Amino acid sequence: MATIRDVARAAGVSVATVSRVLNDNVRVKSETRARVKDAATRLDYTPNETARSLITSRTHALGVLLPDLYGEFFSEVLRGIDLRARRDGLHLLVSSSHANGDDLVGALRAMRGRIEGLIVMAPDVDTAVLVKAAGPGFPLVLLDPGVRAIGCDSISIDNAGGAVAAVTHLLELGHRLIAMIAGPTQNADARQRLEGWRKALAARGLKPDPAFVAAGDFTEPSGYSAVARLLALRPRPTAIFVANDYMAIGAMSALAQAGLRVPEDMAIVGFDDIAMARYLNPPLTTVHVDLLDLGARAVERLVDGKNGAALKRRHQVTPAMLVIRRSCGSERAGSEARSATPRARRSSS
């Protein structure tokens, strides 16, 4: 394996000059730069990134901590992070399944020294201990934190606004008995979507009935199981708002097995707009969140924070937009679904 000294000899320059060229130092003549790069290419030289980071104080890597890596939701967020990071020549160190603040701090300590900033999605965890452990000088961005973060940048999804849009649409279709399959109570997304369900009903003078809320855990089996509890209610709901698309898929399967048609016997609306949603039968009406953009914005905040330490810490909200498909039936003439952005998108599916 070629070394930096081999490149220096082949190019007829010093080791220090090779180092400056590889680190894009402007104080090297273009002719010398071309000669060094040609020698490095001919020798198939690969820089020692560990040694390089000790000299430049740069690792060209970002850390990413996610609750899980399974499913389209997290894979899309991670893809958005990766696509944006590549534009700045940054690589990712990824870890998942951190159940509490101590786990997050442990992961941060394991990564520190190898990363230039950290992106964390932990809607089930109080991240205050992580923010404290990171310290004021370390670039940190929280995605969908359970509470408003102090001392770092954060980006949230407009969960409540999206839920209001979904339930309002069902109300405008004439439904009054609207049940909900909720996510886990410790999850911030789930709590905010449940609050949106309550808010939309209350705005129409309807009292939210706790009996019309079935607990789920964001998985297909929990959505499937929740349907049996809702179908046993009297009076029975005519529509279900489901806190994510995976549970909605399970719910639709359970309804089919019970001999009920969607949307004729039961209208269904989900949340997240995963890619599979448009290919279901019938295609799923759901709340769209631009997960690629969510991940990309997290990287941009880290890069901005590194390039301008004086930037004010910001909290941003990613909008949620209702996408109307066939799982909730035909829209009434003249009705308009509302979302965090003031219009709904109609799908041709």
Short mmCIF file of C-alpha atoms in Angstrom, two decimals:
data_model
loop_
_atom_site.label_atom_id
_atom_site.label_comp_id
_atom_site.label_asym_id
_atom_site.label_seq_id
_atom_site.Cartn_x
_atom_site.Cartn_y
_atom_site.Cartn_z
CA MET A 1 0.00 0.00 0.00
CA ALA A 2 1.44 3.35 -1.03
CA THR A 3 2.29 5.90 1.68
CA ILE A 4 2.36 9.68 1.64
CA ARG A 5 6.14 9.48 1.38
CA ASP A 6 5.84 7.38 -1.79
CA VAL A 7 3.59 10.06 -3.30
CA ALA A 8 6.06 12.80 -2.30
CA ARG A 9 8.96 10.96 -3.94
CA ALA A 10 6.98 10.28 -7.12
CA ALA A 11 5.89 13.92 -7.38
CA GLY A 12 9.32 15.33 -6.41
CA VAL A 13 7.95 17.37 -3.49
CA SER A 14 8.01 17.28 0.29
CA VAL A 15 5.60 15.29 2.45
CA ALA A 16 4.27 18.61 3.79
CA THR A 17 3.39 19.72 0.24
CA VAL A 18 1.51 16.48 -0.41
CA SER A 19 -0.40 16.99 2.83
CA ARG A 20 -1.34 20.54 1.83
CA VAL A 21 -2.59 19.36 -1.56
CA LEU A 22 -4.69 16.56 -0.06
CA ASN A 23 -6.21 19.01 2.45
CA ASP A 24 -7.05 21.53 -0.30
CA ASN A 25 -4.69 24.18 0.99
CA VAL A 26 -4.74 27.13 -1.42
CA ARG A 27 -1.05 27.91 -0.85
CA VAL A 28 0.10 25.37 -3.47
CA LYS A 29 0.81 26.20 -7.11
CA SER A 30 -1.62 24.66 -9.57
CA GLU A 31 1.24 22.93 -11.41
CA THR A 32 2.50 21.32 -8.19
CA ARG A 33 -1.06 20.40 -7.17
CA ALA A 34 -1.63 18.61 -10.49
CA ARG A 35 1.68 16.72 -10.16
CA VAL A 36 0.84 15.51 -6.65
CA LYS A 37 -2.66 14.41 -7.60
CA ASP A 38 -1.33 12.56 -10.63
CA ALA A 39 1.22 10.73 -8.48
CA ALA A 40 -1.45 9.83 -5.89
CA THR A 41 -3.69 8.44 -8.64
CA ARG A 42 -0.89 6.40 -10.25
CA LEU A 43 0.09 4.91 -6.90
CA ASP A 44 -3.55 4.33 -5.86
CA TYR A 45 -2.83 6.23 -2.66
CA THR A 46 -5.60 6.38 0.00
CA PRO A 47 -5.10 8.93 2.81
CA ASN A 48 -5.06 7.68 6.39
CA GLU A 49 -8.19 9.42 7.64
CA THR A 50 -7.35 8.88 11.31
CA ALA A 51 -3.97 10.58 10.98
CA ARG A 52 -5.48 13.22 8.74
CA SER A 53 -8.16 14.10 11.30
CA LEU A 54 -5.51 14.58 13.99
CA ILE A 55 -3.83 17.20 11.79
CA THR A 56 -6.91 18.98 10.44
CA SER A 57 -9.27 18.48 13.43
CA ARG A 58 -11.83 17.25 10.89
CA THR A 59 -13.25 13.74 10.60
CA HIS A 60 -15.64 14.48 7.70
CA ALA A 61 -18.28 12.38 9.47
CA LEU A 62 -21.61 12.99 11.16
CA GLY A 63 -23.27 10.82 13.78
CA VAL A 64 -26.92 9.77 13.47
CA LEU A 65 -28.92 8.20 16.31
CA LEU A 66 -32.37 6.84 15.43
CA PRO A 67 -34.93 4.88 17.49
CA ASP A 68 -35.02 2.17 14.82
CA LEU A 69 -33.74 1.47 11.31
CA TYR A 70 -36.71 -0.69 10.28
CA GLY A 71 -39.38 0.56 7.90
CA GLU A 72 -39.84 3.30 5.34
CA PHE A 73 -40.19 6.13 7.86
CA PHE A 74 -36.69 5.85 9.30
CA SER A 75 -35.07 4.77 6.04
CA GLU A 76 -36.42 7.90 4.29
CA VAL A 77 -35.18 10.18 7.08
CA LEU A 78 -31.77 8.49 6.91
CA ARG A 79 -31.71 8.75 3.11
CA GLY A 80 -32.41 12.48 3.34
CA ILE A 81 -29.54 12.87 5.80
CA ASP A 82 -27.18 10.85 3.61
CA LEU A 83 -28.03 12.61 0.33
CA ARG A 84 -27.48 16.04 1.89
CA ALA A 85 -24.32 14.99 3.73
CA ARG A 86 -22.71 13.75 0.52
CA ARG A 87 -22.96 17.24 -0.97
CA ASP A 88 -20.53 18.40 1.72
CA GLY A 89 -18.28 15.35 1.45
CA LEU A 90 -19.49 14.01 4.80
CA HIS A 91 -19.93 10.37 5.84
CA LEU A 92 -22.32 8.93 8.41
CA LEU A 93 -21.92 6.85 11.55
CA VAL A 94 -25.37 5.41 12.33
CA SER A 95 -26.71 3.74 15.46
CA SER A 96 -30.22 2.85 16.62
CA SER A 97 -32.43 1.61 19.48
CA HIS A 98 -31.46 3.95 22.30
CA ALA A 99 -34.14 3.54 24.94
CA ASN A 100 -33.23 6.31 27.39
CA GLY A 101 -31.07 9.37 27.98
CA ASP A 102 -28.18 7.36 29.40
CA ASP A 103 -28.07 5.21 26.25
CA LEU A 104 -27.95 8.36 24.10
CA VAL A 105 -25.11 9.82 26.16
CA GLY A 106 -23.23 6.52 25.88
CA ALA A 107 -23.62 6.55 22.10
CA LEU A 108 -22.46 10.18 21.96
CA ARG A 109 -19.33 9.34 23.96
CA ALA A 110 -18.59 6.34 21.73
CA MET A 111 -18.84 8.50 18.62
CA ARG A 112 -17.16 11.64 19.93
CA GLY A 113 -13.77 12.23 18.36
CA ARG A 114 -14.96 10.47 15.21
CA ILE A 115 -17.77 12.87 14.25
CA GLU A 116 -18.13 16.61 13.65
CA GLY A 117 -21.77 16.80 14.68
CA LEU A 118 -24.70 14.66 15.76
CA ILE A 119 -28.31 14.24 14.58
CA VAL A 120 -30.65 12.55 17.05
CA MET A 121 -34.24 11.39 16.64
CA ALA A 122 -35.58 10.30 20.03
CA PRO A 123 -39.29 11.15 20.39
CA ASP A 124 -39.64 8.67 23.26
CA VAL A 125 -36.73 10.01 25.34
CA ASP A 126 -36.04 13.14 27.41
CA THR A 127 -32.98 14.45 25.55
CA ALA A 128 -32.04 17.14 28.10
CA VAL A 129 -29.26 14.94 29.50
CA LEU A 130 -27.85 14.46 25.98
CA VAL A 131 -27.85 18.22 25.27
CA LYS A 132 -25.99 18.79 28.55
CA ALA A 133 -23.45 16.04 27.79
CA ALA A 134 -22.80 17.38 24.28
CA GLY A 135 -21.93 20.82 25.64
CA PRO A 136 -22.45 24.25 24.06
CA GLY A 137 -19.67 23.93 21.47
CA PHE A 138 -20.72 20.63 19.93
CA PRO A 139 -23.06 20.78 16.88
CA LEU A 140 -26.24 18.89 17.75
CA VAL A 141 -29.63 18.75 16.02
CA LEU A 142 -32.66 17.00 17.53
CA LEU A 143 -35.35 15.63 15.21
CA ASP A 144 -38.86 15.47 16.66
CA PRO A 145 -37.83 15.91 20.31
CA GLY A 146 -40.47 15.15 22.92
CA VAL A 147 -40.05 18.60 24.42
CA ARG A 148 -38.66 21.89 23.11
CA ALA A 149 -34.88 21.60 23.27
CA ILE A 150 -32.79 24.35 24.87
CA GLY A 151 -29.19 24.82 23.76
CA CYS A 152 -29.34 23.11 20.39
CA ASP A 153 -31.19 23.19 17.07
CA SER A 154 -34.32 21.10 16.67
CA ILE A 155 -36.78 20.21 13.90
CA SER A 156 -40.27 18.84 14.53
CA ILE A 157 -43.14 17.48 12.42
CA ASP A 158 -46.45 19.35 12.60
CA ASN A 159 -48.15 16.27 14.01
CA ALA A 160 -51.09 18.07 15.57
CA GLY A 161 -51.76 20.15 12.45
CA GLY A 162 -51.67 17.08 10.21
CA ALA A 163 -54.03 15.20 12.52
CA VAL A 164 -56.47 18.12 12.57
CA ALA A 165 -56.45 18.14 8.75
CA ALA A 166 -57.15 14.39 8.58
CA VAL A 167 -60.01 14.40 11.10
CA THR A 168 -61.51 17.61 9.68
CA HIS A 169 -61.66 15.95 6.27
CA LEU A 170 -63.57 13.01 7.73
CA LEU A 171 -65.96 15.42 9.46
CA GLU A 172 -66.56 17.23 6.18
CA LEU A 173 -67.44 13.91 4.58
CA GLY A 174 -70.24 13.62 7.12
CA HIS A 175 -68.63 11.31 9.71
CA ARG A 176 -69.35 12.01 13.38
CA LEU A 177 -68.30 8.72 14.99
CA ILE A 178 -64.57 8.95 14.30
CA ALA A 179 -62.34 6.58 16.24
CA MET A 180 -58.56 6.70 16.51
CA ILE A 181 -55.84 4.08 16.65
CA ALA A 182 -53.15 5.88 18.66
CA GLY A 183 -49.43 5.25 18.98
CA PRO A 184 -47.50 4.53 22.21
CA THR A 185 -48.21 7.07 24.95
CA GLN A 186 -44.52 7.74 25.65
CA ASN A 187 -43.94 8.81 22.03
CA ALA A 188 -44.17 12.56 21.33
CA ASP A 189 -45.46 12.06 17.76
CA ALA A 190 -48.25 9.80 19.02
CA ARG A 191 -49.28 12.23 21.76
CA GLN A 192 -49.41 15.18 19.36
CA ARG A 193 -51.46 13.24 16.78
CA LEU A 194 -53.91 12.18 19.48
CA GLU A 195 -54.21 15.81 20.57
CA GLY A 196 -54.95 16.78 16.96
CA TRP A 197 -57.80 14.22 16.86
CA ARG A 198 -59.27 15.72 20.03
CA LYS A 199 -58.85 19.28 18.79
CA ALA A 200 -60.58 18.64 15.46
CA LEU A 201 -63.58 16.98 17.12
CA ALA A 202 -63.88 19.70 19.75
CA ALA A 203 -63.79 22.40 17.06
CA ARG A 204 -67.02 20.87 15.64
CA GLY A 205 -68.68 20.72 19.05
CA LEU A 206 -68.12 16.96 19.43
CA LYS A 207 -66.86 15.58 22.72
CA PRO A 208 -63.84 13.27 22.18
CA ASP A 209 -64.77 9.89 23.70
CA PRO A 210 -61.81 7.99 25.28
CA ALA A 211 -63.60 4.73 24.42
CA PHE A 212 -63.08 5.59 20.75
CA VAL A 213 -59.28 5.53 21.18
CA ALA A 214 -57.57 2.15 20.72
CA ALA A 215 -53.91 1.86 21.72
CA GLY A 216 -51.30 0.77 19.19
CA ASP A 217 -47.51 0.73 18.93
CA PHE A 218 -46.95 1.94 15.31
CA THR A 219 -46.77 -1.63 13.94
CA GLU A 220 -49.13 -3.46 11.55
CA PRO A 221 -50.13 -6.14 14.12
CA SER A 222 -51.20 -3.48 16.64
CA GLY A 223 -53.37 -1.78 14.02
CA TYR A 224 -54.90 -5.16 13.18
CA SER A 225 -55.67 -5.92 16.83
CA ALA A 226 -57.10 -2.46 17.53
CA VAL A 227 -59.85 -2.92 14.93
CA ALA A 228 -61.52 -5.74 16.92
CA ARG A 229 -61.86 -3.43 19.94
CA LEU A 230 -63.31 -0.61 17.83
CA LEU A 231 -65.80 -2.86 16.02
CA ALA A 232 -67.16 -4.00 19.40
CA LEU A 233 -68.22 -0.43 20.28
CA ARG A 234 -71.88 0.54 20.24
CA PRO A 235 -72.54 2.74 18.42
CA ARG A 236 -69.81 1.59 16.07
CA PRO A 237 -67.48 4.18 14.49
CA THR A 238 -67.86 4.90 10.78
CA ALA A 239 -64.32 6.19 10.32
CA ILE A 240 -60.89 5.65 11.87
CA PHE A 241 -57.96 8.06 12.01
CA VAL A 242 -54.80 5.99 12.43
CA ALA A 243 -51.63 7.51 13.91
CA ASN A 244 -49.36 6.01 11.24
CA ASP A 245 -49.60 4.17 7.94
CA TYR A 246 -48.25 0.85 9.22
CA MET A 247 -51.10 0.57 11.72
CA ALA A 248 -53.52 1.69 8.99
CA ILE A 249 -52.34 -1.22 6.81
CA GLY A 250 -53.01 -3.63 9.68
CA ALA A 251 -56.41 -2.04 10.29
CA MET A 252 -57.43 -2.38 6.64
CA SER A 253 -56.48 -6.04 6.69
CA ALA A 254 -58.57 -6.63 9.83
CA LEU A 255 -61.56 -4.84 8.32
CA ALA A 256 -61.33 -7.00 5.18
CA GLN A 257 -61.24 -10.16 7.29
CA ALA A 258 -64.32 -8.92 9.19
CA GLY A 259 -66.15 -8.59 5.87
CA LEU A 260 -66.17 -4.77 5.93
CA ARG A 261 -65.35 -2.65 2.91
CA VAL A 262 -63.10 0.42 2.90
CA PRO A 263 -64.40 3.09 2.51
CA GLU A 264 -68.05 1.99 2.09
CA ASP A 265 -68.35 0.48 5.59
CA MET A 266 -65.40 2.19 7.28
CA ALA A 267 -63.33 5.18 6.18
CA ILE A 268 -59.60 5.08 6.99
CA VAL A 269 -56.99 7.86 7.14
CA GLY A 270 -53.33 7.29 8.04
CA PHE A 271 -50.26 9.42 8.75
CA ASP A 272 -46.74 9.62 7.19
CA ASP A 273 -47.55 8.79 3.53
CA ILE A 274 -45.08 5.95 3.19
CA ALA A 275 -44.48 4.83 -0.40
CA MET A 276 -46.69 1.75 0.01
CA ALA A 277 -49.75 3.87 0.91
CA ARG A 278 -50.62 4.77 -2.67
CA TYR A 279 -50.49 1.11 -3.82
CA LEU A 280 -52.94 -0.31 -1.28
CA ASN A 281 -56.45 -1.31 -2.34
CA PRO A 282 -58.00 1.17 -1.94
CA PRO A 283 -55.11 3.67 -1.92
CA LEU A 284 -54.71 5.19 1.53
CA THR A 285 -55.65 8.76 2.35
CA THR A 286 -52.88 9.91 4.64
CA VAL A 287 -50.92 12.86 5.98
CA HIS A 288 -47.75 13.46 3.98
CA VAL A 289 -44.50 14.41 5.69
CA ASP A 290 -41.44 15.15 3.54
CA LEU A 291 -39.03 12.86 5.36
CA LEU A 292 -36.21 13.41 2.87
CA ASP A 293 -36.42 17.14 3.53
CA LEU A 294 -36.55 16.53 7.29
CA GLY A 295 -33.22 14.67 7.13
CA ALA A 296 -31.66 17.19 4.74
CA ARG A 297 -32.60 20.14 6.95
CA ALA A 298 -30.95 18.48 9.93
CA VAL A 299 -27.64 18.27 8.03
CA GLU A 300 -27.97 21.88 6.87
CA ARG A 301 -28.39 23.06 10.46
CA LEU A 302 -25.28 21.14 11.51
CA VAL A 303 -23.24 22.56 8.63
CA ASP A 304 -24.52 26.09 9.36
CA GLY A 305 -23.70 25.67 13.02
CA LYS A 306 -20.15 24.55 12.24
CA ASN A 307 -19.55 27.40 9.80
CA GLY A 308 -21.08 30.10 12.01
CA ALA A 309 -20.90 29.44 15.72
CA ALA A 310 -22.73 32.67 16.45
CA LEU A 311 -25.90 31.53 14.69
CA LYS A 312 -28.95 31.60 16.94
CA ARG A 313 -30.30 28.19 17.90
CA ARG A 314 -33.53 27.57 16.03
CA HIS A 315 -36.58 25.33 16.24
CA GLN A 316 -38.14 24.55 12.87
CA VAL A 317 -41.43 22.80 12.07
CA THR A 318 -41.81 20.53 9.04
CA PRO A 319 -45.31 20.94 7.56
CA ALA A 320 -47.75 18.05 7.18
CA MET A 321 -50.18 17.92 4.25
CA LEU A 322 -53.25 15.75 3.79
CA VAL A 323 -53.13 13.59 0.64
CA ILE A 324 -56.65 12.55 -0.36
CA ARG A 325 -57.01 9.10 -1.91
CA ARG A 326 -59.87 6.59 -1.94
CA SER A 327 -59.75 5.01 1.53
CA CYS A 328 -62.02 7.67 3.03
CA GLY A 329 -64.53 7.86 0.16
CA SER A 330 -65.45 10.62 -2.23
CA GLU A 331 -65.06 14.15 -1.01
CA ARG A 332 -68.23 16.21 -0.70
CA ALA A 333 -68.72 18.90 -3.31
CA GLY A 334 -67.24 22.17 -2.12
CA SER A 335 -65.45 20.77 0.93
CA GLU A 336 -61.80 21.46 1.54
CA ALA A 337 -59.39 19.51 3.72
CA ARG A 338 -57.16 21.56 5.98
CA SER A 339 -53.57 20.90 6.90
CA ALA A 340 -50.55 22.58 8.43
CA THR A 341 -50.07 24.07 5.00
CA PRO A 342 -53.37 25.60 4.00
CA ARG A 343 -54.33 23.21 1.24
CA ALA A 344 -54.70 19.48 0.70
CA ARG A 345 -53.14 17.56 -2.14
CA ARG A 346 -55.38 15.27 -4.16
CA SER A 347 -53.84 12.09 -5.50
CA SER A 348 -54.87 10.53 -8.79
CA SER A 349 -54.59 7.10 -7.19
#
